[in-house]
Amino acid sequence: MSGSSPGYFVAFEGGEGAGKSTQERLLAETLVAAGHDVVRTREPGGTPAAEAMRHVVLSPEFAGLDDRAEALLYAAARGEHVARVVRPALSRGAVVVCDRYLDSSVAYQGYGRGLGPDRIRDLSLWATGGLLPDLSVLLDVDPRQGLARFAPRDRREAEPGEVHDRVRAGFREVAAANPDRYLVLDAALPVGEIADRIADRVLADLRDRA
Ligand code: TYD
């Protein structure tokens, strides 16, 4: 948890084409309208150095990058992002809305690449000094439907279907193991309904803290 810090940290997780970015934007707009100090960010990325690492892990230029090197780069980018952007924002009391966080590594590297969920989680916990979101929203989507929304844009989206099936199962396992931290929603629901349910939960959490 962001724990003793005064801010609130919400992460969006899910497979390709789940609509995370849309929901992240809608939540941020709702929170700004409600008068909150909101910081929108994403992983991998969020700082110049972490965006450079994003380029290395996602560009087809580096197709065939070693799986462990890839996992370390995601964790390194996360450590940099948390230290420079997320923790300072939480310390000043902001709401941080992040498109993907640590459980993306658990699902993609831990389950998808078969590197082991516990090892991958521990690596990112080490990199971030143990920072977990107050709320993780899983937009659960059948990979075949999600990927059908667009042509592959990066080397990750070009992976075979069974990798995406393992990623989806991984996300669901993590969510089931952490029910207090997770809100799981069917990404096939109407956009407005998903947005309302996320906003209800976040606004209620923020009221409880006030
Ligand atoms: P993102 O920009 O969220 O893409 P999309 O809109 O397609 O979901 O994420 C880029 C890719 O990076 C995505 O395929 C998932 C992958 N990824 C990992 O494999 N591990 C990680 O830790 C993170 C944060 C992302």
Coordinates of N, CA and C and ligand atoms in Angstrom, one line a residue:
M1 N 0.8 -1.2 0.0 CA 0.0 0.0 0.0 C 0.9 1.2 0.0
S2 N 0.3 2.3 -0.5 CA 1.0 3.6 -0.4 C 1.0 3.9 1.1
G3 N 0.2 3.2 1.9 CA 0.3 3.1 3.3 C 0.3 4.4 4.0
S4 N 1.4 4.8 4.7 CA 1.5 6.0 5.5 C 1.4 7.3 4.7
S5 N 1.6 7.2 3.3 CA 1.6 8.4 2.6 C 0.2 9.0 2.5
P6 N 0.0 10.3 2.4 CA -1.3 10.9 2.3 C -2.0 10.7 1.0
G7 N -1.3 10.3 -0.1 CA -2.0 10.2 -1.4 C -2.7 8.9 -1.6
Y8 N -3.2 8.7 -2.8 CA -3.9 7.5 -3.1 C -3.4 7.0 -4.5
F9 N -3.1 5.7 -4.6 CA -2.5 5.2 -5.8 C -3.4 4.2 -6.5
V10 N -3.8 4.4 -7.7 CA -4.7 3.5 -8.4 C -4.0 3.1 -9.7
A11 N -3.9 1.8 -10.0 CA -3.3 1.3 -11.2 C -4.3 0.5 -12.0
F12 N -4.2 0.7 -13.3 CA -5.1 -0.1 -14.3 C -4.3 -1.2 -14.8
E13 N -4.8 -2.4 -14.8 CA -4.2 -3.6 -15.3 C -5.1 -4.4 -16.3
G14 N -4.5 -5.2 -17.1 CA -5.3 -6.0 -18.1 C -4.5 -6.3 -19.3
G15 N -5.1 -7.1 -20.2 CA -4.4 -7.5 -21.4 C -4.6 -6.4 -22.5
E16 N -4.1 -6.8 -23.6 CA -4.1 -5.8 -24.7 C -5.6 -5.6 -25.2
G17 N -5.9 -4.3 -25.5 CA -7.2 -4.0 -26.0 C -8.3 -4.1 -25.0
A18 N -8.0 -4.0 -23.7 CA -9.0 -4.1 -22.6 C -9.7 -2.7 -22.4
G19 N -9.1 -1.7 -22.9 CA -9.7 -0.3 -22.7 C -9.1 0.4 -21.5
K20 N -7.9 0.0 -21.1 CA -7.3 0.6 -19.9 C -7.1 2.1 -20.0
S21 N -6.6 2.4 -21.2 CA -6.2 3.9 -21.4 C -7.4 4.8 -21.3
T22 N -8.5 4.3 -22.0 CA -9.7 5.1 -21.9 C -10.2 5.2 -20.5
Q23 N -10.2 4.1 -19.7 CA -10.7 4.2 -18.4 C -9.8 5.0 -17.5
E24 N -8.6 4.9 -17.7 CA -7.6 5.7 -16.9 C -7.9 7.2 -17.1
R25 N -8.2 7.6 -18.4 CA -8.5 9.0 -18.7 C -9.8 9.4 -18.1
L26 N -10.8 8.6 -18.2 CA -12.1 8.9 -17.7 C -12.1 9.1 -16.1
L27 N -11.3 8.2 -15.5 CA -11.2 8.3 -14.0 C -10.5 9.6 -13.6
A28 N -9.4 9.9 -14.4 CA -8.7 11.1 -14.1 C -9.6 12.3 -14.2
E29 N -10.4 12.4 -15.3 CA -11.3 13.5 -15.5 C -12.3 13.7 -14.4
T30 N -12.8 12.5 -13.9 CA -13.8 12.6 -12.8 C -13.2 13.1 -11.6
L31 N -11.9 12.6 -11.3 CA -11.3 13.1 -10.1 C -10.9 14.5 -10.1
V32 N -10.5 15.0 -11.3 CA -10.1 16.4 -11.4 C -11.4 17.3 -11.2
A33 N -12.5 16.8 -11.8 CA -13.8 17.5 -11.6 C -14.2 17.6 -10.2
A34 N -13.8 16.5 -9.4 CA -14.2 16.5 -8.0 C -13.2 17.3 -7.1
G35 N -12.2 17.9 -7.8 CA -11.3 18.8 -7.1 C -10.0 18.1 -6.5
H36 N -9.7 16.9 -7.0 CA -8.5 16.3 -6.5 C -7.3 16.7 -7.4
D37 N -6.2 16.6 -6.7 CA -4.9 16.8 -7.4 C -4.5 15.4 -8.0
V38 N -4.5 15.4 -9.3 CA -4.4 14.1 -10.0 C -3.1 14.0 -10.8
V39 N -2.3 13.0 -10.7 CA -1.2 12.8 -11.5 C -1.4 11.5 -12.4
R40 N -1.4 11.7 -13.7 CA -1.6 10.6 -14.7 C -0.3 10.2 -15.2
T41 N -0.1 8.9 -15.2 CA 1.2 8.4 -15.6 C 1.1 7.0 -16.2
R42 N 2.2 6.4 -16.7 CA 2.0 5.0 -17.3 C 3.3 4.3 -17.1
E43 N 3.2 2.9 -17.2 CA 4.4 2.1 -17.2 C 4.3 1.1 -18.5
P44 N 5.4 0.7 -19.0 CA 6.7 1.2 -18.6 C 6.9 2.7 -19.1
G45 N 7.5 3.5 -18.3 CA 7.7 4.9 -18.7 C 7.5 5.8 -17.6
G46 N 7.1 7.1 -17.9 CA 6.7 8.0 -16.9 C 7.9 9.0 -16.5
T47 N 9.1 8.7 -16.9 CA 10.2 9.6 -16.7 C 11.1 9.4 -18.0
P48 N 11.9 10.4 -18.4 CA 12.7 10.3 -19.6 C 13.5 9.0 -19.6
A49 N 14.2 8.6 -18.5 CA 15.0 7.4 -18.5 C 14.1 6.1 -18.6
A50 N 12.9 6.2 -17.9 CA 12.0 5.0 -18.0 C 11.4 4.9 -19.4
E51 N 11.2 6.0 -20.1 CA 10.6 6.0 -21.4 C 11.7 5.4 -22.4
A52 N 13.0 5.7 -22.1 CA 14.1 5.1 -22.9 C 14.1 3.6 -22.7
M53 N 13.9 3.1 -21.5 CA 13.8 1.7 -21.2 C 12.6 1.1 -21.9
R54 N 11.5 1.9 -21.9 CA 10.3 1.4 -22.6 C 10.6 1.1 -24.1
H55 N 11.4 2.0 -24.7 CA 11.7 1.9 -26.1 C 12.5 0.5 -26.3
V56 N 13.4 0.2 -25.4 CA 14.2 -1.0 -25.5 C 13.3 -2.2 -25.4
V57 N 12.4 -2.2 -24.4 CA 11.6 -3.5 -24.2 C 10.5 -3.6 -25.2
L58 N 10.0 -2.5 -25.9 CA 8.9 -2.7 -26.8 C 9.2 -2.5 -28.2
S59 N 10.3 -2.0 -28.6 CA 10.6 -1.7 -30.0 C 10.9 -3.0 -30.7
P60 N 10.4 -3.2 -31.9 CA 10.8 -4.4 -32.7 C 12.2 -4.4 -33.1
E61 N 12.9 -3.2 -32.9 CA 14.3 -3.1 -33.1 C 15.1 -4.1 -32.3
F62 N 14.5 -4.3 -31.1 CA 15.2 -5.2 -30.1 C 14.5 -6.5 -29.9
A63 N 13.8 -7.0 -31.0 CA 13.1 -8.3 -30.9 C 14.1 -9.3 -30.5
G64 N 13.6 -10.3 -29.6 CA 14.5 -11.3 -29.2 C 15.3 -11.0 -28.0
L65 N 15.1 -9.8 -27.4 CA 15.7 -9.5 -26.1 C 15.6 -10.6 -25.1
D66 N 16.6 -10.9 -24.4 CA 16.6 -12.0 -23.4 C 15.5 -11.8 -22.4
D67 N 14.7 -12.8 -22.0 CA 13.6 -12.7 -21.1 C 14.0 -12.1 -19.8
R68 N 15.1 -12.5 -19.3 CA 15.5 -12.0 -17.9 C 15.9 -10.6 -18.0
A69 N 16.6 -10.2 -19.1 CA 17.0 -8.8 -19.3 C 15.8 -8.0 -19.4
E70 N 14.8 -8.5 -20.1 CA 13.5 -7.8 -20.3 C 12.8 -7.5 -18.9
A71 N 12.8 -8.6 -18.1 CA 12.2 -8.5 -16.8 C 12.9 -7.4 -15.9
L72 N 14.2 -7.5 -16.0 CA 15.0 -6.5 -15.2 C 14.8 -5.1 -15.7
L73 N 14.6 -4.9 -17.0 CA 14.4 -3.5 -17.5 C 13.0 -3.0 -17.1
Y74 N 12.0 -3.9 -17.1 CA 10.7 -3.4 -16.6 C 10.8 -3.0 -15.1
A75 N 11.5 -3.8 -14.3 CA 11.7 -3.5 -12.9 C 12.5 -2.2 -12.7
A76 N 13.5 -2.1 -13.5 CA 14.4 -0.8 -13.4 C 13.6 0.4 -13.8
A77 N 12.8 0.3 -14.9 CA 11.9 1.4 -15.3 C 11.0 1.8 -14.2
R78 N 10.4 0.7 -13.5 CA 9.5 0.9 -12.4 C 10.1 1.6 -11.2
G79 N 11.3 1.2 -10.9 CA 12.0 1.8 -9.8 C 12.2 3.3 -10.0
E80 N 12.7 3.6 -11.2 CA 12.9 5.0 -11.5 C 11.6 5.8 -11.5
H81 N 10.6 5.2 -12.0 CA 9.3 5.9 -12.1 C 8.7 6.2 -10.7
V82 N 8.8 5.2 -9.9 CA 8.3 5.3 -8.5 C 9.1 6.4 -7.7
A83 N 10.4 6.3 -7.9 CA 11.2 7.2 -7.1 C 11.0 8.7 -7.5
R84 N 10.9 8.9 -8.8 CA 10.9 10.3 -9.4 C 9.5 10.9 -9.5
V85 N 8.5 10.0 -9.7 CA 7.1 10.5 -10.0 C 6.1 10.1 -8.9
V86 N 6.0 8.8 -8.7 CA 4.9 8.3 -7.9 C 5.0 8.6 -6.5
R87 N 6.1 8.3 -5.9 CA 6.3 8.6 -4.4 C 6.2 10.1 -4.1
P88 N 6.9 11.0 -4.9 CA 6.7 12.4 -4.6 C 5.3 12.9 -4.7
A89 N 4.5 12.4 -5.7 CA 3.1 12.8 -5.8 C 2.3 12.3 -4.6
L90 N 2.5 11.0 -4.2 CA 1.8 10.5 -3.1 C 2.1 11.2 -1.8
S91 N 3.4 11.6 -1.7 CA 3.8 12.3 -0.5 C 3.1 13.7 -0.3
R92 N 2.8 14.3 -1.5 CA 2.1 15.6 -1.4 C 0.6 15.5 -1.3
G93 N 0.1 14.2 -1.4 CA -1.3 14.0 -1.2 C -2.1 13.8 -2.5
A94 N -1.4 13.7 -3.6 CA -2.1 13.5 -4.9 C -2.7 12.1 -5.1
V95 N -3.6 12.1 -6.0 CA -4.1 10.8 -6.5 C -3.3 10.4 -7.7
V96 N -2.6 9.3 -7.7 CA -1.8 8.9 -8.9 C -2.6 7.8 -9.6
V97 N -2.8 8.1 -10.9 CA -3.6 7.2 -11.7 C -2.6 6.6 -12.8
C98 N -2.3 5.3 -12.7 CA -1.2 4.8 -13.5 C -1.8 3.7 -14.5
D99 N -1.4 3.8 -15.7 CA -1.8 2.8 -16.7 C -0.7 1.7 -16.7
R100 N -1.0 0.6 -16.0 CA -0.2 -0.5 -15.7 C 0.8 -0.2 -14.6
Y101 N 1.0 -1.3 -13.8 CA 2.0 -1.2 -12.7 C 2.6 -2.6 -12.5
L102 N 3.0 -2.9 -11.3 CA 3.7 -4.1 -10.9 C 3.1 -5.4 -11.4
D103 N 1.8 -5.5 -11.3 CA 1.1 -6.8 -11.6 C 1.2 -7.1 -13.1
S104 N 1.5 -6.1 -14.0 CA 1.7 -6.3 -15.4 C 3.0 -7.2 -15.5
S105 N 4.0 -6.9 -14.7 CA 5.2 -7.7 -14.8 C 4.9 -9.1 -14.3
V106 N 4.1 -9.2 -13.2 CA 3.8 -10.5 -12.7 C 3.1 -11.3 -13.8
A107 N 2.1 -10.7 -14.5 CA 1.3 -11.4 -15.5 C 2.1 -11.7 -16.7
Y108 N 2.8 -10.7 -17.3 CA 3.5 -10.9 -18.6 C 4.9 -11.6 -18.4
Q109 N 5.7 -11.1 -17.4 CA 7.0 -11.8 -17.3 C 6.9 -13.1 -16.4
G110 N 6.1 -12.9 -15.3 CA 6.0 -14.1 -14.4 C 5.3 -15.2 -15.0
Y111 N 4.1 -15.0 -15.5 CA 3.2 -16.0 -16.0 C 3.5 -16.2 -17.5
G112 N 3.4 -15.1 -18.3 CA 3.5 -15.1 -19.8 C 4.8 -15.7 -20.2
R113 N 5.9 -15.2 -19.7 CA 7.3 -15.7 -20.1 C 7.7 -16.9 -19.2
G114 N 6.9 -17.2 -18.2 CA 7.3 -18.4 -17.4 C 8.4 -18.1 -16.4
L115 N 8.7 -16.9 -16.1 CA 9.9 -16.6 -15.2 C 9.5 -16.8 -13.7
G116 N 8.2 -17.0 -13.4 CA 7.8 -17.2 -12.0 C 7.2 -16.0 -11.4
P117 N 5.9 -16.0 -11.0 CA 5.3 -14.8 -10.5 C 5.9 -14.3 -9.2
D118 N 6.3 -15.2 -8.3 CA 6.9 -14.7 -7.0 C 8.2 -14.0 -7.2
R119 N 9.1 -14.6 -8.0 CA 10.4 -13.9 -8.2 C 10.2 -12.5 -8.9
I120 N 9.3 -12.5 -9.8 CA 9.1 -11.2 -10.6 C 8.4 -10.2 -9.6
R121 N 7.5 -10.6 -8.8 CA 6.9 -9.7 -7.9 C 7.9 -9.1 -6.9
D122 N 8.8 -10.1 -6.4 CA 9.8 -9.7 -5.4 C 10.8 -8.7 -6.0
L123 N 11.1 -8.9 -7.3 CA 12.1 -8.0 -8.0 C 11.5 -6.6 -8.0
S124 N 10.3 -6.5 -8.4 CA 9.7 -5.1 -8.5 C 9.4 -4.5 -7.1
L125 N 9.1 -5.4 -6.1 CA 9.0 -4.8 -4.8 C 10.3 -4.3 -4.3
W126 N 11.4 -5.0 -4.6 CA 12.7 -4.5 -4.2 C 12.9 -3.1 -5.0
A127 N 12.6 -3.1 -6.3 CA 12.9 -1.9 -7.1 C 12.2 -0.7 -6.6
T128 N 11.0 -0.9 -6.0 CA 10.1 0.2 -5.7 C 10.1 0.5 -4.2
G129 N 10.9 -0.2 -3.4 CA 10.8 -0.1 -2.0 C 9.5 -0.6 -1.4
G130 N 8.9 -1.5 -2.1 CA 7.7 -2.2 -1.6 C 6.4 -1.4 -1.8
L131 N 6.3 -0.6 -2.9 CA 5.1 0.2 -3.1 C 4.1 -0.6 -3.9
L132 N 2.9 -0.8 -3.3 CA 1.8 -1.4 -4.0 C 0.7 -0.4 -4.1
P133 N -0.2 -0.5 -5.1 CA -1.3 0.4 -5.2 C -2.3 0.3 -4.1
D134 N -3.1 1.3 -3.8 CA -4.2 1.2 -2.9 C -5.3 0.5 -3.6
L135 N -5.4 0.7 -4.9 CA -6.4 -0.1 -5.7 C -5.8 -0.4 -7.0
S136 N -6.0 -1.7 -7.4 CA -5.7 -2.1 -8.8 C -7.0 -2.5 -9.5
V137 N -7.2 -2.0 -10.7 CA -8.4 -2.3 -11.4 C -8.0 -3.2 -12.5
L138 N -8.6 -4.4 -12.5 CA -8.3 -5.3 -13.6 C -9.5 -5.3 -14.6
L139 N -9.1 -4.9 -15.8 CA -10.1 -4.9 -16.9 C -9.9 -6.2 -17.6
D140 N -10.8 -7.2 -17.4 CA -10.5 -8.6 -17.8 C -11.1 -8.7 -19.2
V141 N -10.3 -9.2 -20.1 CA -10.7 -9.3 -21.5 C -10.2 -10.6 -22.1
D142 N -11.0 -11.3 -22.9 CA -10.6 -12.4 -23.7 C -9.5 -11.9 -24.7
P143 N -8.3 -12.5 -24.6 CA -7.3 -12.0 -25.5 C -7.6 -11.9 -27.0
R144 N -8.5 -12.9 -27.4 CA -8.8 -12.9 -28.8 C -9.7 -11.6 -29.2
Q145 N -10.5 -11.3 -28.2 CA -11.3 -10.1 -28.5 C -10.5 -8.8 -28.4
G146 N -9.6 -8.8 -27.4 CA -8.8 -7.6 -27.1 C -7.9 -7.3 -28.3
L147 N -7.2 -8.4 -28.8 CA -6.2 -8.2 -29.8 C -6.9 -7.9 -31.2
A148 N -8.2 -8.3 -31.3 CA -8.9 -8.1 -32.6 C -9.2 -6.6 -32.8
R149 N -9.0 -5.8 -31.7 CA -9.4 -4.4 -31.8 C -8.4 -3.6 -32.7
F150 N -7.2 -4.1 -32.9 CA -6.2 -3.4 -33.7 C -5.1 -4.3 -34.2
A151 N -4.4 -3.9 -35.2 CA -3.2 -4.6 -35.7 C -2.1 -4.5 -34.7
P152 N -1.2 -5.5 -34.5 CA -0.1 -5.4 -33.5 C 0.7 -4.1 -33.7
R153 N 0.9 -3.4 -32.6 CA 1.6 -2.1 -32.7 C 3.0 -2.3 -32.1
D154 N 3.3 -3.3 -31.3 CA 4.6 -3.5 -30.8 C 4.9 -5.0 -30.7
R155 N 6.1 -5.4 -30.3 CA 6.5 -6.8 -30.4 C 5.7 -7.6 -29.4
R156 N 5.2 -7.0 -28.3 CA 4.4 -7.7 -27.3 C 3.1 -8.2 -27.9
E157 N 2.5 -7.3 -28.6 CA 1.1 -7.6 -29.2 C 1.2 -8.6 -30.3
A158 N 2.4 -8.8 -30.8 CA 2.6 -9.8 -31.9 C 2.8 -11.2 -31.3
E159 N 2.8 -11.4 -30.0 CA 3.0 -12.7 -29.4 C 1.9 -13.7 -29.7
P160 N 2.2 -15.0 -29.7 CA 1.2 -16.0 -30.0 C 0.1 -16.0 -28.9
G161 N -1.1 -16.5 -29.3 CA -2.3 -16.5 -28.4 C -2.1 -17.2 -27.1
E162 N -1.3 -18.2 -27.0 CA -1.2 -18.9 -25.7 C -0.4 -18.1 -24.6
V163 N 0.5 -17.2 -25.1 CA 1.1 -16.3 -24.2 C 0.1 -15.4 -23.5
H164 N -0.8 -14.8 -24.4 CA -1.8 -13.9 -23.9 C -2.8 -14.7 -23.0
D165 N -3.1 -15.9 -23.2 CA -3.9 -16.7 -22.3 C -3.3 -16.8 -21.0
R166 N -2.0 -17.1 -20.9 CA -1.3 -17.2 -19.6 C -1.3 -15.9 -18.9
V167 N -1.1 -14.8 -19.7 CA -1.2 -13.4 -19.1 C -2.5 -13.2 -18.4
R168 N -3.6 -13.5 -19.2 CA -4.9 -13.3 -18.6 C -5.1 -14.1 -17.3
A169 N -4.8 -15.4 -17.4 CA -4.9 -16.3 -16.2 C -4.1 -15.7 -15.0
G170 N -2.9 -15.2 -15.4 CA -2.0 -14.6 -14.3 C -2.7 -13.4 -13.6
F171 N -3.2 -12.5 -14.4 CA -3.9 -11.4 -13.8 C -5.0 -11.8 -12.9
R172 N -5.8 -12.8 -13.4 CA -7.0 -13.3 -12.6 C -6.5 -13.9 -11.3
E173 N -5.4 -14.6 -11.4 CA -4.9 -15.2 -10.1 C -4.4 -14.2 -9.1
V174 N -3.7 -13.2 -9.6 CA -3.2 -12.2 -8.7 C -4.4 -11.4 -8.1
A175 N -5.4 -11.1 -8.9 CA -6.6 -10.4 -8.4 C -7.3 -11.3 -7.3
A176 N -7.4 -12.6 -7.6 CA -8.1 -13.5 -6.7 C -7.4 -13.6 -5.3
A177 N -6.1 -13.5 -5.4 CA -5.2 -13.6 -4.2 C -5.2 -12.3 -3.4
N178 N -5.6 -11.2 -4.0 CA -5.6 -9.9 -3.4 C -6.9 -9.2 -3.5
P179 N -8.0 -9.8 -2.9 CA -9.3 -9.2 -3.2 C -9.5 -7.8 -2.6
D180 N -8.8 -7.5 -1.5 CA -9.0 -6.2 -0.9 C -8.5 -5.0 -1.8
R181 N -7.4 -5.4 -2.5 CA -6.7 -4.4 -3.4 C -7.3 -4.4 -4.8
Y182 N -8.1 -5.4 -5.2 CA -8.5 -5.5 -6.6 C -10.0 -5.2 -6.8
L183 N -10.2 -4.5 -7.9 CA -11.6 -4.4 -8.5 C -11.5 -5.0 -9.9
V184 N -12.2 -6.2 -10.1 CA -12.1 -6.9 -11.4 C -13.4 -6.6 -12.1
L185 N -13.3 -6.1 -13.4 CA -14.4 -5.7 -14.2 C -14.3 -6.4 -15.6
D186 N -15.4 -6.8 -16.1 CA -15.5 -7.4 -17.4 C -15.3 -6.3 -18.4
A187 N -14.3 -6.3 -19.2 CA -14.0 -5.3 -20.2 C -15.0 -5.2 -21.3
A188 N -15.9 -6.2 -21.4 CA -16.9 -6.2 -22.5 C -18.1 -5.3 -22.0
L189 N -18.2 -4.9 -20.8 CA -19.3 -4.1 -20.4 C -19.2 -2.7 -21.1
P190 N -20.3 -2.0 -21.1 CA -20.3 -0.6 -21.8 C -19.2 0.3 -21.0
V191 N -18.6 1.1 -21.8 CA -17.5 1.9 -21.3 C -18.0 2.8 -20.1
G192 N -19.2 3.4 -20.3 CA -19.7 4.2 -19.2 C -20.0 3.5 -17.9
E193 N -20.5 2.2 -18.0 CA -20.8 1.5 -16.8 C -19.5 1.1 -16.1
I194 N -18.4 0.7 -16.9 CA -17.2 0.4 -16.2 C -16.6 1.7 -15.5
A195 N -16.7 2.8 -16.2 CA -16.2 4.1 -15.6 C -16.9 4.4 -14.3
D196 N -18.2 4.2 -14.3 CA -19.0 4.5 -13.1 C -18.6 3.7 -12.0
R197 N -18.4 2.4 -12.2 CA -18.1 1.5 -11.1 C -16.7 1.8 -10.6
I198 N -15.8 2.1 -11.4 CA -14.4 2.5 -10.9 C -14.5 3.8 -10.1
A199 N -15.2 4.8 -10.7 CA -15.3 6.1 -10.0 C -16.0 5.9 -8.6
D200 N -17.0 5.1 -8.6 CA -17.7 4.9 -7.3 C -16.8 4.3 -6.2
R201 N -16.0 3.4 -6.6 CA -15.0 2.8 -5.7 C -14.0 3.7 -5.2
V202 N -13.4 4.4 -6.2 CA -12.3 5.4 -5.8 C -12.8 6.5 -5.0
L203 N -13.9 7.1 -5.4 CA -14.5 8.2 -4.6 C -14.8 7.8 -3.2
A204 N -15.4 6.6 -3.1 CA -15.7 6.1 -1.7 C -14.4 5.9 -0.9
D205 N -13.4 5.3 -1.5 CA -12.1 5.2 -0.8 C -11.6 6.5 -0.3
L206 N -11.7 7.5 -1.2 CA -11.1 8.8 -0.9 C -12.0 9.5 0.2
R207 N -13.3 9.3 0.2 CA -14.1 9.8 1.3 C -13.8 9.2 2.6
D208 N -13.5 7.9 2.6 CA -13.2 7.2 3.8 C -11.9 7.7 4.5
R209 N -11.0 8.2 3.6 CA -9.8 8.7 4.1 C -9.8 10.1 4.6
A210 N -10.8 10.9 4.1 CA -10.9 12.3 4.4 C -11.2 12.5 5.9
Ligands
TYD1 P1 0.8 -0.5 -22.8 O1 1.5 0.7 -23.2 O2 -0.1 -0.4 -21.6 O3 0.1 -1.2 -24.0 P2 -1.4 -1.6 -24.3 O4 -2.1 -0.3 -24.5 O5 -1.2 -2.4 -25.5 O6 -1.8 -2.3 -23.1 O7 1.9 -1.6 -22.4 C1 2.9 -1.9 -23.3 C2 3.2 -3.4 -23.2 O8 4.2 -3.7 -22.2 C3 2.0 -4.3 -23.0 O9 2.1 -5.3 -24.1 C4 2.4 -5.0 -21.7 C5 3.8 -4.9 -21.6 N1 4.3 -4.9 -20.2 C6 5.0 -6.0 -19.6 O10 5.2 -7.0 -20.3 N2 5.5 -5.9 -18.3 C7 5.3 -4.8 -17.6 O11 5.7 -4.7 -16.4 C8 4.6 -3.7 -18.1 C9 4.3 -2.4 -17.3 C10 4.1 -3.7 -19.4

